[in-house]
Tab-separated table of C-alpha atoms in Angstrom:
chain	number	residue	atom	x	y	z
A	1	MET	CA	-0.176	-0.182	0.018
A	2	SER	CA	1.395	3.273	-1.080
A	3	GLU	CA	-0.953	5.421	0.478
A	4	ARG	CA	-0.347	9.402	0.858
A	5	GLY	CA	0.368	10.574	4.120
A	6	LEU	CA	-1.953	12.107	6.336
A	7	LEU	CA	-1.697	15.782	7.037
A	8	ILE	CA	-2.491	16.336	10.636
A	9	VAL	CA	-3.670	19.783	11.752
A	10	PHE	CA	-3.242	20.272	15.511
A	11	SER	CA	-4.678	23.664	16.958
A	12	GLY	CA	-6.711	25.168	19.554
A	13	PRO	CA	-6.834	28.614	21.458
A	14	SER	CA	-3.961	30.590	22.277
A	15	GLY	CA	-2.636	29.586	25.631
A	16	VAL	CA	-4.258	26.185	25.818
A	17	GLY	CA	-0.949	24.411	25.852
A	18	LYS	CA	-0.760	23.389	22.087
A	19	GLY	CA	3.168	23.414	22.230
A	20	THR	CA	3.544	21.606	25.555
A	21	VAL	CA	1.220	18.585	23.997
A	22	ARG	CA	3.198	18.767	21.035
A	23	GLN	CA	6.569	18.237	22.579
A	24	GLU	CA	4.985	15.521	24.574
A	25	ILE	CA	3.931	13.493	21.686
A	26	PHE	CA	7.528	14.085	19.895
A	27	SER	CA	9.105	12.936	22.924
A	28	THR	CA	8.007	9.479	22.859
A	29	PRO	CA	9.539	6.975	20.486
A	30	ASP	CA	6.085	5.614	19.162
A	31	HIS	CA	5.081	8.638	16.966
A	32	LYS	CA	5.371	7.888	13.276
A	33	PHE	CA	4.927	11.216	11.946
A	34	GLU	CA	7.275	14.247	11.105
A	35	TYR	CA	6.492	17.602	12.760
A	36	SER	CA	6.469	20.560	10.318
A	37	VAL	CA	8.112	23.470	11.995
A	38	SER	CA	6.185	26.893	11.294
A	39	MET	CA	7.453	29.870	10.516
A	40	THR	CA	6.882	33.225	12.714
A	41	THR	CA	8.069	36.803	12.957
A	42	ARG	CA	7.273	37.064	16.590
A	43	PRO	CA	10.224	37.210	18.999
A	44	GLN	CA	12.361	34.257	20.117
A	45	ARG	CA	11.372	33.302	23.755
A	46	PRO	CA	14.245	32.369	26.134
A	47	GLY	CA	14.940	28.669	25.478
A	48	GLU	CA	13.270	28.656	21.950
A	49	VAL	CA	15.607	27.375	19.331
A	50	ASP	CA	15.498	28.526	15.299
A	51	GLY	CA	14.448	25.562	13.176
A	52	VAL	CA	12.945	23.470	15.732
A	53	ASP	CA	10.304	25.552	17.738
A	54	TYR	CA	9.519	27.745	14.870
A	55	PHE	CA	11.711	29.214	11.966
A	56	PHE	CA	12.108	32.864	13.222
A	57	ARG	CA	11.895	35.323	10.070
A	58	SER	CA	11.802	38.897	9.638
A	59	ARG	CA	8.278	40.562	8.764
A	60	GLU	CA	10.133	41.405	5.240
A	61	GLU	CA	11.186	37.913	4.650
A	62	PHE	CA	7.844	36.134	5.555
A	63	GLU	CA	5.704	38.756	3.232
A	64	ASP	CA	8.176	37.742	0.437
A	65	LEU	CA	7.215	34.188	0.970
A	66	ILE	CA	3.381	35.002	0.921
A	67	ARG	CA	3.950	36.851	-2.401
A	68	GLN	CA	5.678	33.864	-3.779
A	69	GLY	CA	2.722	31.602	-2.790
A	70	GLN	CA	5.098	29.494	-0.736
A	71	MET	CA	2.883	29.131	2.507
A	72	LEU	CA	0.405	26.538	2.623
A	73	GLU	CA	-1.320	29.066	5.399
A	74	TYR	CA	-0.605	32.055	7.368
A	75	ALA	CA	-2.033	34.130	9.838
A	76	GLU	CA	-1.420	37.546	11.738
A	77	TYR	CA	-1.993	37.188	15.383
A	78	VAL	CA	-1.310	39.790	18.182
A	79	GLY	CA	1.020	41.850	15.765
A	80	ASN	CA	2.851	39.069	14.461
A	81	TYR	CA	2.728	36.412	11.386
A	82	TYR	CA	2.663	32.793	11.951
A	83	GLY	CA	2.453	30.415	8.982
A	84	THR	CA	3.623	26.836	7.487
A	85	PRO	CA	6.092	26.796	4.482
A	86	LEU	CA	4.430	24.785	1.611
A	87	SER	CA	7.135	22.865	-0.022
A	88	TYR	CA	8.324	20.790	2.897
A	89	VAL	CA	4.712	19.616	3.356
A	90	ASN	CA	3.946	18.393	0.065
A	91	GLU	CA	7.302	16.606	-0.080
A	92	THR	CA	6.679	14.633	2.911
A	93	LEU	CA	3.175	13.657	2.222
A	94	ASP	CA	4.132	12.363	-1.147
A	95	LYS	CA	6.666	10.151	0.690
A	96	GLY	CA	3.708	8.279	2.294
A	97	ILE	CA	4.876	10.154	5.616
A	98	ASP	CA	2.391	11.922	7.832
A	99	VAL	CA	3.104	15.281	8.481
A	100	PHE	CA	1.766	17.087	12.172
A	101	LEU	CA	1.200	20.673	11.760
A	102	GLU	CA	0.942	22.722	15.101
A	103	ILE	CA	-0.806	25.983	14.113
A	104	GLU	CA	-3.192	28.775	15.173
A	105	VAL	CA	-7.002	28.413	14.253
A	106	GLN	CA	-7.089	30.667	11.586
A	107	GLY	CA	-4.347	29.151	9.856
A	108	ALA	CA	-6.152	25.655	10.571
A	109	LEU	CA	-9.123	26.832	8.834
A	110	GLN	CA	-7.115	27.994	5.756
A	111	VAL	CA	-5.441	24.610	5.464
A	112	LYS	CA	-8.981	23.030	5.627
A	113	LYS	CA	-10.101	24.656	2.667
A	114	LYS	CA	-7.010	23.530	0.527
A	115	VAL	CA	-6.580	20.069	2.172
A	116	PRO	CA	-10.300	18.819	3.577
A	117	ASP	CA	-9.203	15.151	3.806
A	118	GLY	CA	-6.677	16.353	6.644
A	119	VAL	CA	-7.187	15.246	10.188
A	120	PHE	CA	-8.154	18.106	12.073
A	121	ILE	CA	-7.706	18.029	16.061
A	122	PHE	CA	-8.662	20.917	18.322
A	123	LEU	CA	-6.922	21.305	21.525
A	124	THR	CA	-9.449	22.623	24.284
A	125	PRO	CA	-9.062	23.832	27.838
A	126	PRO	CA	-10.844	21.784	30.255
A	127	ASP	CA	-12.845	25.297	30.989
A	128	LEU	CA	-12.193	28.946	30.059
A	129	GLU	CA	-11.111	29.735	33.920
A	130	GLU	CA	-8.461	27.496	33.492
A	131	LEU	CA	-7.232	29.127	30.270
A	132	GLN	CA	-7.059	32.299	31.845
A	133	ASP	CA	-4.944	30.937	34.825
A	134	ARG	CA	-2.561	29.461	32.734
A	135	LEU	CA	-2.133	32.678	30.390
A	136	VAL	CA	-1.686	34.548	33.880
A	137	GLY	CA	1.059	31.662	34.942
A	138	ARG	CA	3.044	32.004	31.388
A	139	GLY	CA	3.935	35.545	32.780
A	140	THR	CA	4.790	36.683	29.136
A	141	ASP	CA	1.789	38.542	28.467
A	142	SER	CA	-0.001	41.780	29.865
A	143	GLU	CA	-3.278	41.881	31.625
A	144	GLU	CA	-4.934	43.710	28.450
A	145	VAL	CA	-3.232	41.034	25.941
A	146	ILE	CA	-4.971	38.237	28.297
A	147	ALA	CA	-8.068	39.664	28.482
A	148	LYS	CA	-8.186	39.845	24.464
A	149	ARG	CA	-6.975	36.358	24.170
A	150	ILE	CA	-9.723	35.044	26.291
A	151	GLU	CA	-12.261	36.893	24.127
A	152	ARG	CA	-10.402	35.294	21.318
A	153	ALA	CA	-10.425	31.763	22.917
A	154	LYS	CA	-14.333	32.104	23.052
A	155	GLU	CA	-14.452	32.854	19.411
A	156	GLU	CA	-11.863	30.002	18.609
A	157	ILE	CA	-13.795	27.456	20.546
A	158	ALA	CA	-16.837	28.234	18.553
A	159	LEU	CA	-14.964	27.161	15.262
A	160	MET	CA	-14.478	23.944	16.838
A	161	ARG	CA	-16.989	22.632	14.775
A	162	GLU	CA	-14.988	23.206	11.651
A	163	TYR	CA	-12.548	20.158	13.215
A	164	ASP	CA	-12.834	16.429	13.281
A	165	TYR	CA	-11.830	15.949	16.925
A	166	ALA	CA	-11.873	17.716	20.318
A	167	VAL	CA	-9.121	16.757	22.761
A	168	VAL	CA	-9.361	17.959	26.267
A	169	ASN	CA	-6.153	19.134	27.615
A	170	ASP	CA	-6.519	18.165	31.166
A	171	GLU	CA	-3.486	16.419	31.547
A	172	VAL	CA	-0.394	16.881	29.082
A	173	ALA	CA	0.161	13.211	28.807
A	174	LEU	CA	-3.299	12.239	28.532
A	175	ALA	CA	-3.822	14.717	25.613
A	176	ALA	CA	-0.591	13.612	24.011
A	177	GLU	CA	-2.171	9.910	24.188
A	178	ARG	CA	-5.513	10.656	22.576
A	179	VAL	CA	-3.837	12.798	19.852
A	180	LYS	CA	-1.489	9.806	18.927
A	181	ARG	CA	-4.542	7.596	19.054
A	182	ILE	CA	-6.514	9.546	16.826
A	183	ILE	CA	-3.906	9.526	14.340
A	184	GLU	CA	-3.107	5.987	14.687
A	185	THR	CA	-6.905	5.113	14.276
A	186	GLU	CA	-7.547	7.580	11.145
A	187	HIS	CA	-5.368	5.364	9.278
A	188	PHE	CA	-8.040	2.622	9.793
A	189	ARG	CA	-11.022	4.753	8.074
A	190	VAL	CA	-12.231	2.921	5.024
A	191	GLU	CA	-11.969	5.751	2.570
A	192	ARG	CA	-8.233	5.894	3.387
A	193	VAL	CA	-7.722	1.904	2.353
A	194	ILE	CA	-10.332	0.948	0.296
A	195	GLY	CA	-8.048	1.024	-2.980
A	196	HIS	CA	-6.008	-2.063	-1.461
A	197	TYR	CA	-9.060	-3.933	-0.763
A	198	ASP	CA	-10.577	-3.360	-4.195
A	199	ASN	CA	-7.248	-4.945	-5.555
A	200	MET	CA	-7.466	-7.862	-3.192
A	201	ILE	CA	-11.200	-8.649	-4.823
A	202	LYS	CA	-9.883	-8.390	-8.242
A	203	ALA	CA	-7.272	-11.048	-7.596
A	204	THR	CA	-8.533	-14.572	-8.228
A	205	VAL	CA	-8.516	-17.217	-5.283
A	206	LYS	CA	-6.141	-19.909	-5.684
A	207	ARG	CA	-8.004	-23.141	-4.916
B	1	MET	CA	-21.797	15.410	29.919
B	2	SER	CA	-24.735	13.205	29.321
B	3	GLU	CA	-23.787	12.012	25.870
B	4	ARG	CA	-26.090	9.220	24.630
B	5	GLY	CA	-23.839	5.949	24.192
B	6	LEU	CA	-22.086	4.965	20.740
B	7	LEU	CA	-23.767	2.038	18.992
B	8	ILE	CA	-20.683	0.236	17.661
B	9	VAL	CA	-21.062	-2.366	15.001
B	10	PHE	CA	-18.376	-4.776	14.425
B	11	SER	CA	-18.696	-6.880	11.131
B	12	GLY	CA	-16.861	-8.490	8.619
B	13	PRO	CA	-16.986	-11.457	6.180
B	14	SER	CA	-17.780	-14.956	7.524
B	15	GLY	CA	-14.899	-16.849	9.034
B	16	VAL	CA	-12.769	-13.855	9.411
B	17	GLY	CA	-12.630	-14.272	13.096
B	18	LYS	CA	-15.165	-11.763	14.520
B	19	GLY	CA	-15.990	-13.862	17.264
B	20	THR	CA	-12.355	-14.401	18.482
B	21	VAL	CA	-11.391	-10.820	18.089
B	22	ARG	CA	-14.715	-9.837	19.992
B	23	GLN	CA	-13.830	-12.227	22.728
B	24	GLU	CA	-10.378	-10.823	23.138
B	25	ILE	CA	-11.674	-7.320	23.344
B	26	PHE	CA	-14.094	-8.350	26.035
B	27	SER	CA	-11.590	-10.481	27.939
B	28	THR	CA	-9.428	-7.302	28.698
B	29	PRO	CA	-10.428	-5.073	31.839
B	30	ASP	CA	-10.359	-1.829	30.068
B	31	HIS	CA	-13.181	-1.888	27.730
B	32	LYS	CA	-15.772	0.512	28.676
B	33	PHE	CA	-18.521	-1.043	26.657
B	34	GLU	CA	-21.501	-3.649	26.647
B	35	TYR	CA	-21.733	-6.576	24.418
B	36	SER	CA	-25.417	-7.101	22.746
B	37	VAL	CA	-25.794	-10.878	22.497
B	38	SER	CA	-27.009	-11.621	19.213
B	39	MET	CA	-30.041	-14.157	18.376
B	40	THR	CA	-29.968	-17.052	15.973
B	41	THR	CA	-31.846	-20.205	15.057
B	42	ARG	CA	-28.453	-21.841	14.104
B	43	PRO	CA	-27.689	-24.898	16.231
B	44	GLN	CA	-25.580	-24.414	19.377
B	45	ARG	CA	-21.766	-25.544	18.641
B	46	PRO	CA	-19.835	-27.637	21.076
B	47	GLY	CA	-18.785	-25.138	23.778
B	48	GLU	CA	-21.205	-22.431	23.172
B	49	VAL	CA	-23.466	-20.965	25.947
B	50	ASP	CA	-27.114	-19.658	25.352
B	51	GLY	CA	-27.187	-15.967	26.316
B	52	VAL	CA	-23.290	-15.564	26.259
B	53	ASP	CA	-22.417	-16.523	22.640
B	54	TYR	CA	-26.075	-16.117	21.231
B	55	PHE	CA	-29.736	-16.526	22.119
B	56	PHE	CA	-30.258	-19.657	20.584
B	57	ARG	CA	-34.081	-19.529	19.452
B	58	SER	CA	-36.597	-21.474	17.109
B	59	ARG	CA	-37.127	-20.492	13.735
B	60	GLU	CA	-41.001	-19.830	14.991
B	61	GLU	CA	-39.754	-17.517	18.031
B	62	PHE	CA	-37.673	-15.719	15.936
B	63	GLU	CA	-40.187	-15.020	13.265
B	64	ASP	CA	-42.519	-13.747	16.075
B	65	LEU	CA	-39.888	-11.224	16.892
B	66	ILE	CA	-39.674	-9.902	13.480
B	67	ARG	CA	-43.372	-9.483	13.295
B	68	GLN	CA	-43.777	-7.476	16.485
B	69	GLY	CA	-40.591	-4.971	15.077
B	70	GLN	CA	-38.568	-6.238	17.976
B	71	MET	CA	-35.201	-6.600	15.978
B	72	LEU	CA	-32.788	-3.801	14.964
B	73	GLU	CA	-31.609	-6.016	12.206
B	74	TYR	CA	-31.707	-9.296	11.087
B	75	ALA	CA	-30.692	-11.663	8.440
B	76	GLU	CA	-30.863	-15.128	6.889
B	77	TYR	CA	-27.379	-16.683	6.114
B	78	VAL	CA	-26.766	-20.413	5.096
B	79	GLY	CA	-30.247	-21.166	5.955
B	80	ASN	CA	-30.295	-19.624	9.667
B	81	TYR	CA	-31.387	-16.287	11.148
B	82	TYR	CA	-29.155	-14.076	13.306
B	83	GLY	CA	-30.762	-10.746	14.342
B	84	THR	CA	-30.206	-8.107	17.259
B	85	PRO	CA	-32.922	-7.752	19.791
B	86	LEU	CA	-34.025	-3.926	19.549
B	87	SER	CA	-34.941	-3.009	23.113
B	88	TYR	CA	-31.638	-3.910	24.994
B	89	VAL	CA	-29.902	-1.870	22.550
B	90	ASN	CA	-31.802	1.442	23.052
B	91	GLU	CA	-32.055	0.898	26.779
B	92	THR	CA	-28.342	0.838	27.070
B	93	LEU	CA	-27.461	3.830	24.711
B	94	ASP	CA	-30.130	5.865	26.839
B	95	LYS	CA	-27.965	5.304	29.807
B	96	GLY	CA	-24.995	6.781	27.973
B	97	ILE	CA	-23.342	3.160	27.762
B	98	ASP	CA	-21.751	2.255	24.486
B	99	VAL	CA	-22.990	-0.936	23.138
B	100	PHE	CA	-21.096	-3.301	20.872
B	101	LEU	CA	-22.901	-5.381	17.976
B	102	GLU	CA	-21.139	-8.173	16.533
B	103	ILE	CA	-22.953	-9.176	13.214
B	104	GLU	CA	-23.106	-10.422	9.758
B	105	VAL	CA	-22.618	-7.998	6.945
B	106	GLN	CA	-25.967	-7.721	5.796
B	107	GLY	CA	-27.260	-6.974	9.250
B	108	ALA	CA	-24.917	-4.252	9.574
B	109	LEU	CA	-26.258	-2.360	6.548
B	110	GLN	CA	-29.893	-2.424	7.894
B	111	VAL	CA	-28.461	-0.932	11.069
B	112	LYS	CA	-26.737	1.582	9.423
B	113	LYS	CA	-30.118	2.653	7.653
B	114	LYS	CA	-31.491	2.945	11.297
B	115	VAL	CA	-28.802	4.387	13.071
B	116	PRO	CA	-26.516	6.483	10.708
B	117	ASP	CA	-24.148	7.708	13.418
B	118	GLY	CA	-23.172	4.488	14.599
B	119	VAL	CA	-19.754	3.478	14.409
B	120	PHE	CA	-19.124	0.812	11.744
B	121	ILE	CA	-16.140	-1.217	11.808
B	122	PHE	CA	-15.209	-3.995	9.034
B	123	LEU	CA	-12.612	-6.824	10.165
B	124	THR	CA	-10.950	-7.818	7.018
B	125	PRO	CA	-8.852	-10.927	6.390
B	126	PRO	CA	-4.977	-9.888	5.459
B	127	ASP	CA	-6.076	-11.977	2.210
B	128	LEU	CA	-8.765	-13.945	0.608
B	129	GLU	CA	-6.504	-17.238	0.695
B	130	GLU	CA	-5.914	-16.816	4.511
B	131	LEU	CA	-9.856	-16.710	4.769
B	132	GLN	CA	-9.912	-19.925	2.979
B	133	ASP	CA	-7.444	-21.728	4.996
B	134	ARG	CA	-9.527	-20.423	8.354
B	135	LEU	CA	-12.469	-21.895	7.318
B	136	VAL	CA	-11.194	-25.261	6.520
B	137	GLY	CA	-9.245	-25.313	9.486
B	138	ARG	CA	-12.443	-24.548	11.574
B	139	GLY	CA	-13.664	-28.059	10.454
B	140	THR	CA	-17.325	-26.947	10.877
B	141	ASP	CA	-18.058	-26.545	7.369
B	142	SER	CA	-17.948	-28.933	4.048
B	143	GLU	CA	-16.170	-27.783	0.985
B	144	GLU	CA	-19.183	-26.608	-1.089
B	145	VAL	CA	-20.221	-24.276	1.995
B	146	ILE	CA	-16.701	-23.005	2.254
B	147	ALA	CA	-16.724	-22.033	-1.516
B	148	LYS	CA	-19.790	-20.511	-1.063
B	149	ARG	CA	-18.358	-18.445	1.783
B	150	ILE	CA	-15.278	-17.255	-0.252
B	151	GLU	CA	-17.538	-16.178	-3.000
B	152	ARG	CA	-19.921	-14.414	-0.296
B	153	ALA	CA	-16.646	-12.847	1.369
B	154	LYS	CA	-15.710	-11.255	-1.817
B	155	GLU	CA	-19.294	-9.751	-2.197
B	156	GLU	CA	-19.032	-8.692	1.596
B	157	ILE	CA	-15.588	-7.219	1.083
B	158	ALA	CA	-17.109	-4.875	-1.521
B	159	LEU	CA	-19.486	-3.554	0.656
B	160	MET	CA	-16.766	-2.416	3.028
B	161	ARG	CA	-17.159	1.071	1.602
B	162	GLU	CA	-20.355	1.477	3.632
B	163	TYR	CA	-18.408	1.185	6.739
B	164	ASP	CA	-16.245	3.969	8.676
B	165	TYR	CA	-13.221	1.810	9.543
B	166	ALA	CA	-11.406	-1.528	8.280
B	167	VAL	CA	-9.410	-3.292	10.807
B	168	VAL	CA	-6.905	-6.099	9.548
B	169	ASN	CA	-7.074	-9.193	11.510
B	170	ASP	CA	-3.783	-10.244	10.932
B	171	GLU	CA	-3.210	-11.090	14.926
B	172	VAL	CA	-5.915	-11.317	17.063
B	173	ALA	CA	-4.496	-9.073	19.922
B	174	LEU	CA	-3.366	-6.422	17.659
B	175	ALA	CA	-7.135	-6.449	15.871
B	176	ALA	CA	-8.637	-6.072	19.254
B	177	GLU	CA	-6.495	-3.097	20.512
B	178	ARG	CA	-7.044	-1.523	17.328
B	179	VAL	CA	-10.791	-1.526	17.537
B	180	LYS	CA	-10.741	-0.626	21.097
B	181	ARG	CA	-8.657	2.688	20.029
B	182	ILE	CA	-11.317	3.401	17.259
B	183	ILE	CA	-14.012	3.212	20.036
B	184	GLU	CA	-11.904	5.675	22.263
B	185	THR	CA	-11.104	8.038	19.536
B	186	GLU	CA	-14.700	8.235	18.230
B	187	HIS	CA	-15.881	9.663	21.697
B	188	PHE	CA	-13.444	12.829	20.661
B	189	ARG	CA	-15.047	13.471	17.386
B	190	VAL	CA	-16.608	17.092	17.599
B	191	GLU	CA	-20.014	16.272	16.466
B	192	ARG	CA	-20.484	13.992	19.820
B	193	VAL	CA	-19.140	16.685	21.883
B	194	ILE	CA	-19.729	20.064	20.512
B	195	GLY	CA	-22.939	20.713	22.822
B	196	HIS	CA	-20.783	20.479	25.834
B	197	TYR	CA	-18.409	23.396	24.566
B	198	ASP	CA	-21.438	25.657	23.335
B	199	ASN	CA	-22.354	25.724	26.916
B	200	MET	CA	-18.995	26.695	28.119
B	201	ILE	CA	-18.903	29.263	25.593
B	202	LYS	CA	-22.426	30.714	26.734
B	203	ALA	CA	-21.116	30.763	30.723
B	204	THR	CA	-19.665	34.211	31.784
B	205	VAL	CA	-15.733	34.005	32.403
B	206	LYS	CA	-15.220	35.001	35.981
B	207	ARG	CA	-12.607	37.754	36.299
């Protein structure tokens, strides 16, 4: 079976813990997919590595790539661009390897228009109060920015219905396990394997 | 969340090993669903227990239940009726408990018409030659019956496209694990949980 890889789009409101869950998924040896590093114009935070956490680029460089049609999706969020370089994604899927995108909600909806058979997973907070606590605890944002993000989170959760799956981030290890299982079981979906079985039926049975 | 239970319909060609995989699933302590025992008019095989493997009923009793509309599905197969009593299934789903049906392919298609949001899982042989070997090895059927069943299996595999998932029965323990994971991840599907999140958004965030 030389099936094309699955495009897995992992998203959710800002502050829900997408990055932490993604790191947990990729820290276990049993994942079988490649992580697509996003590109951003936001400042690098302490401990973040260029080419690992994000490709950190200037606004000018990012806008050049948009003009060249080299972004699968991009969004401007709290004054910065975030996006996914197109060429890497397509090359990897063509090799039969699944690609895992961790992106913001607006970007995910752009990808859905271009790749409707992707697997769209939405990470949700157990509740909105916990999301607020997390944003405060992170200590990187002002009170005003946090208030904006909570309002944005409510708008983003309303967009969940555009996704295939909702995973609650109650515990990082549990959420990571759920995401891995979703990716595993998506490979069993009939529409993804039917070609293989059509061929089996056509082959004559040896008596 | 007082979600209704999921109806899980586990099917596949005769001889593929549905019963063995189902027993493996139910022998592990981490399954969270109830098994719906089917009703049949076929003779009880050595070791089978009435009310556990099947409800064994006479042709007359079975036809009475059909006339009373008390069967979710039924089929006549190699001269015998097989079917699912309706009342038990509905009562269990209403309690929020998932119900697991192991049934023949024709019956599954009847259920799909009545319960389109069920989870339809098709167990497949790794290939048709192995299916033939298994039927011969079981020693319960004549050569003529086996030849009929292989032809029937090819027709049934062609019906796989009516299902949601295809699980290969290469190893019983692996197949059982895949089925359990499918059931687990189906609970994360957005259309099954969206009501809960709609309520979360409506609630006001405490500042």
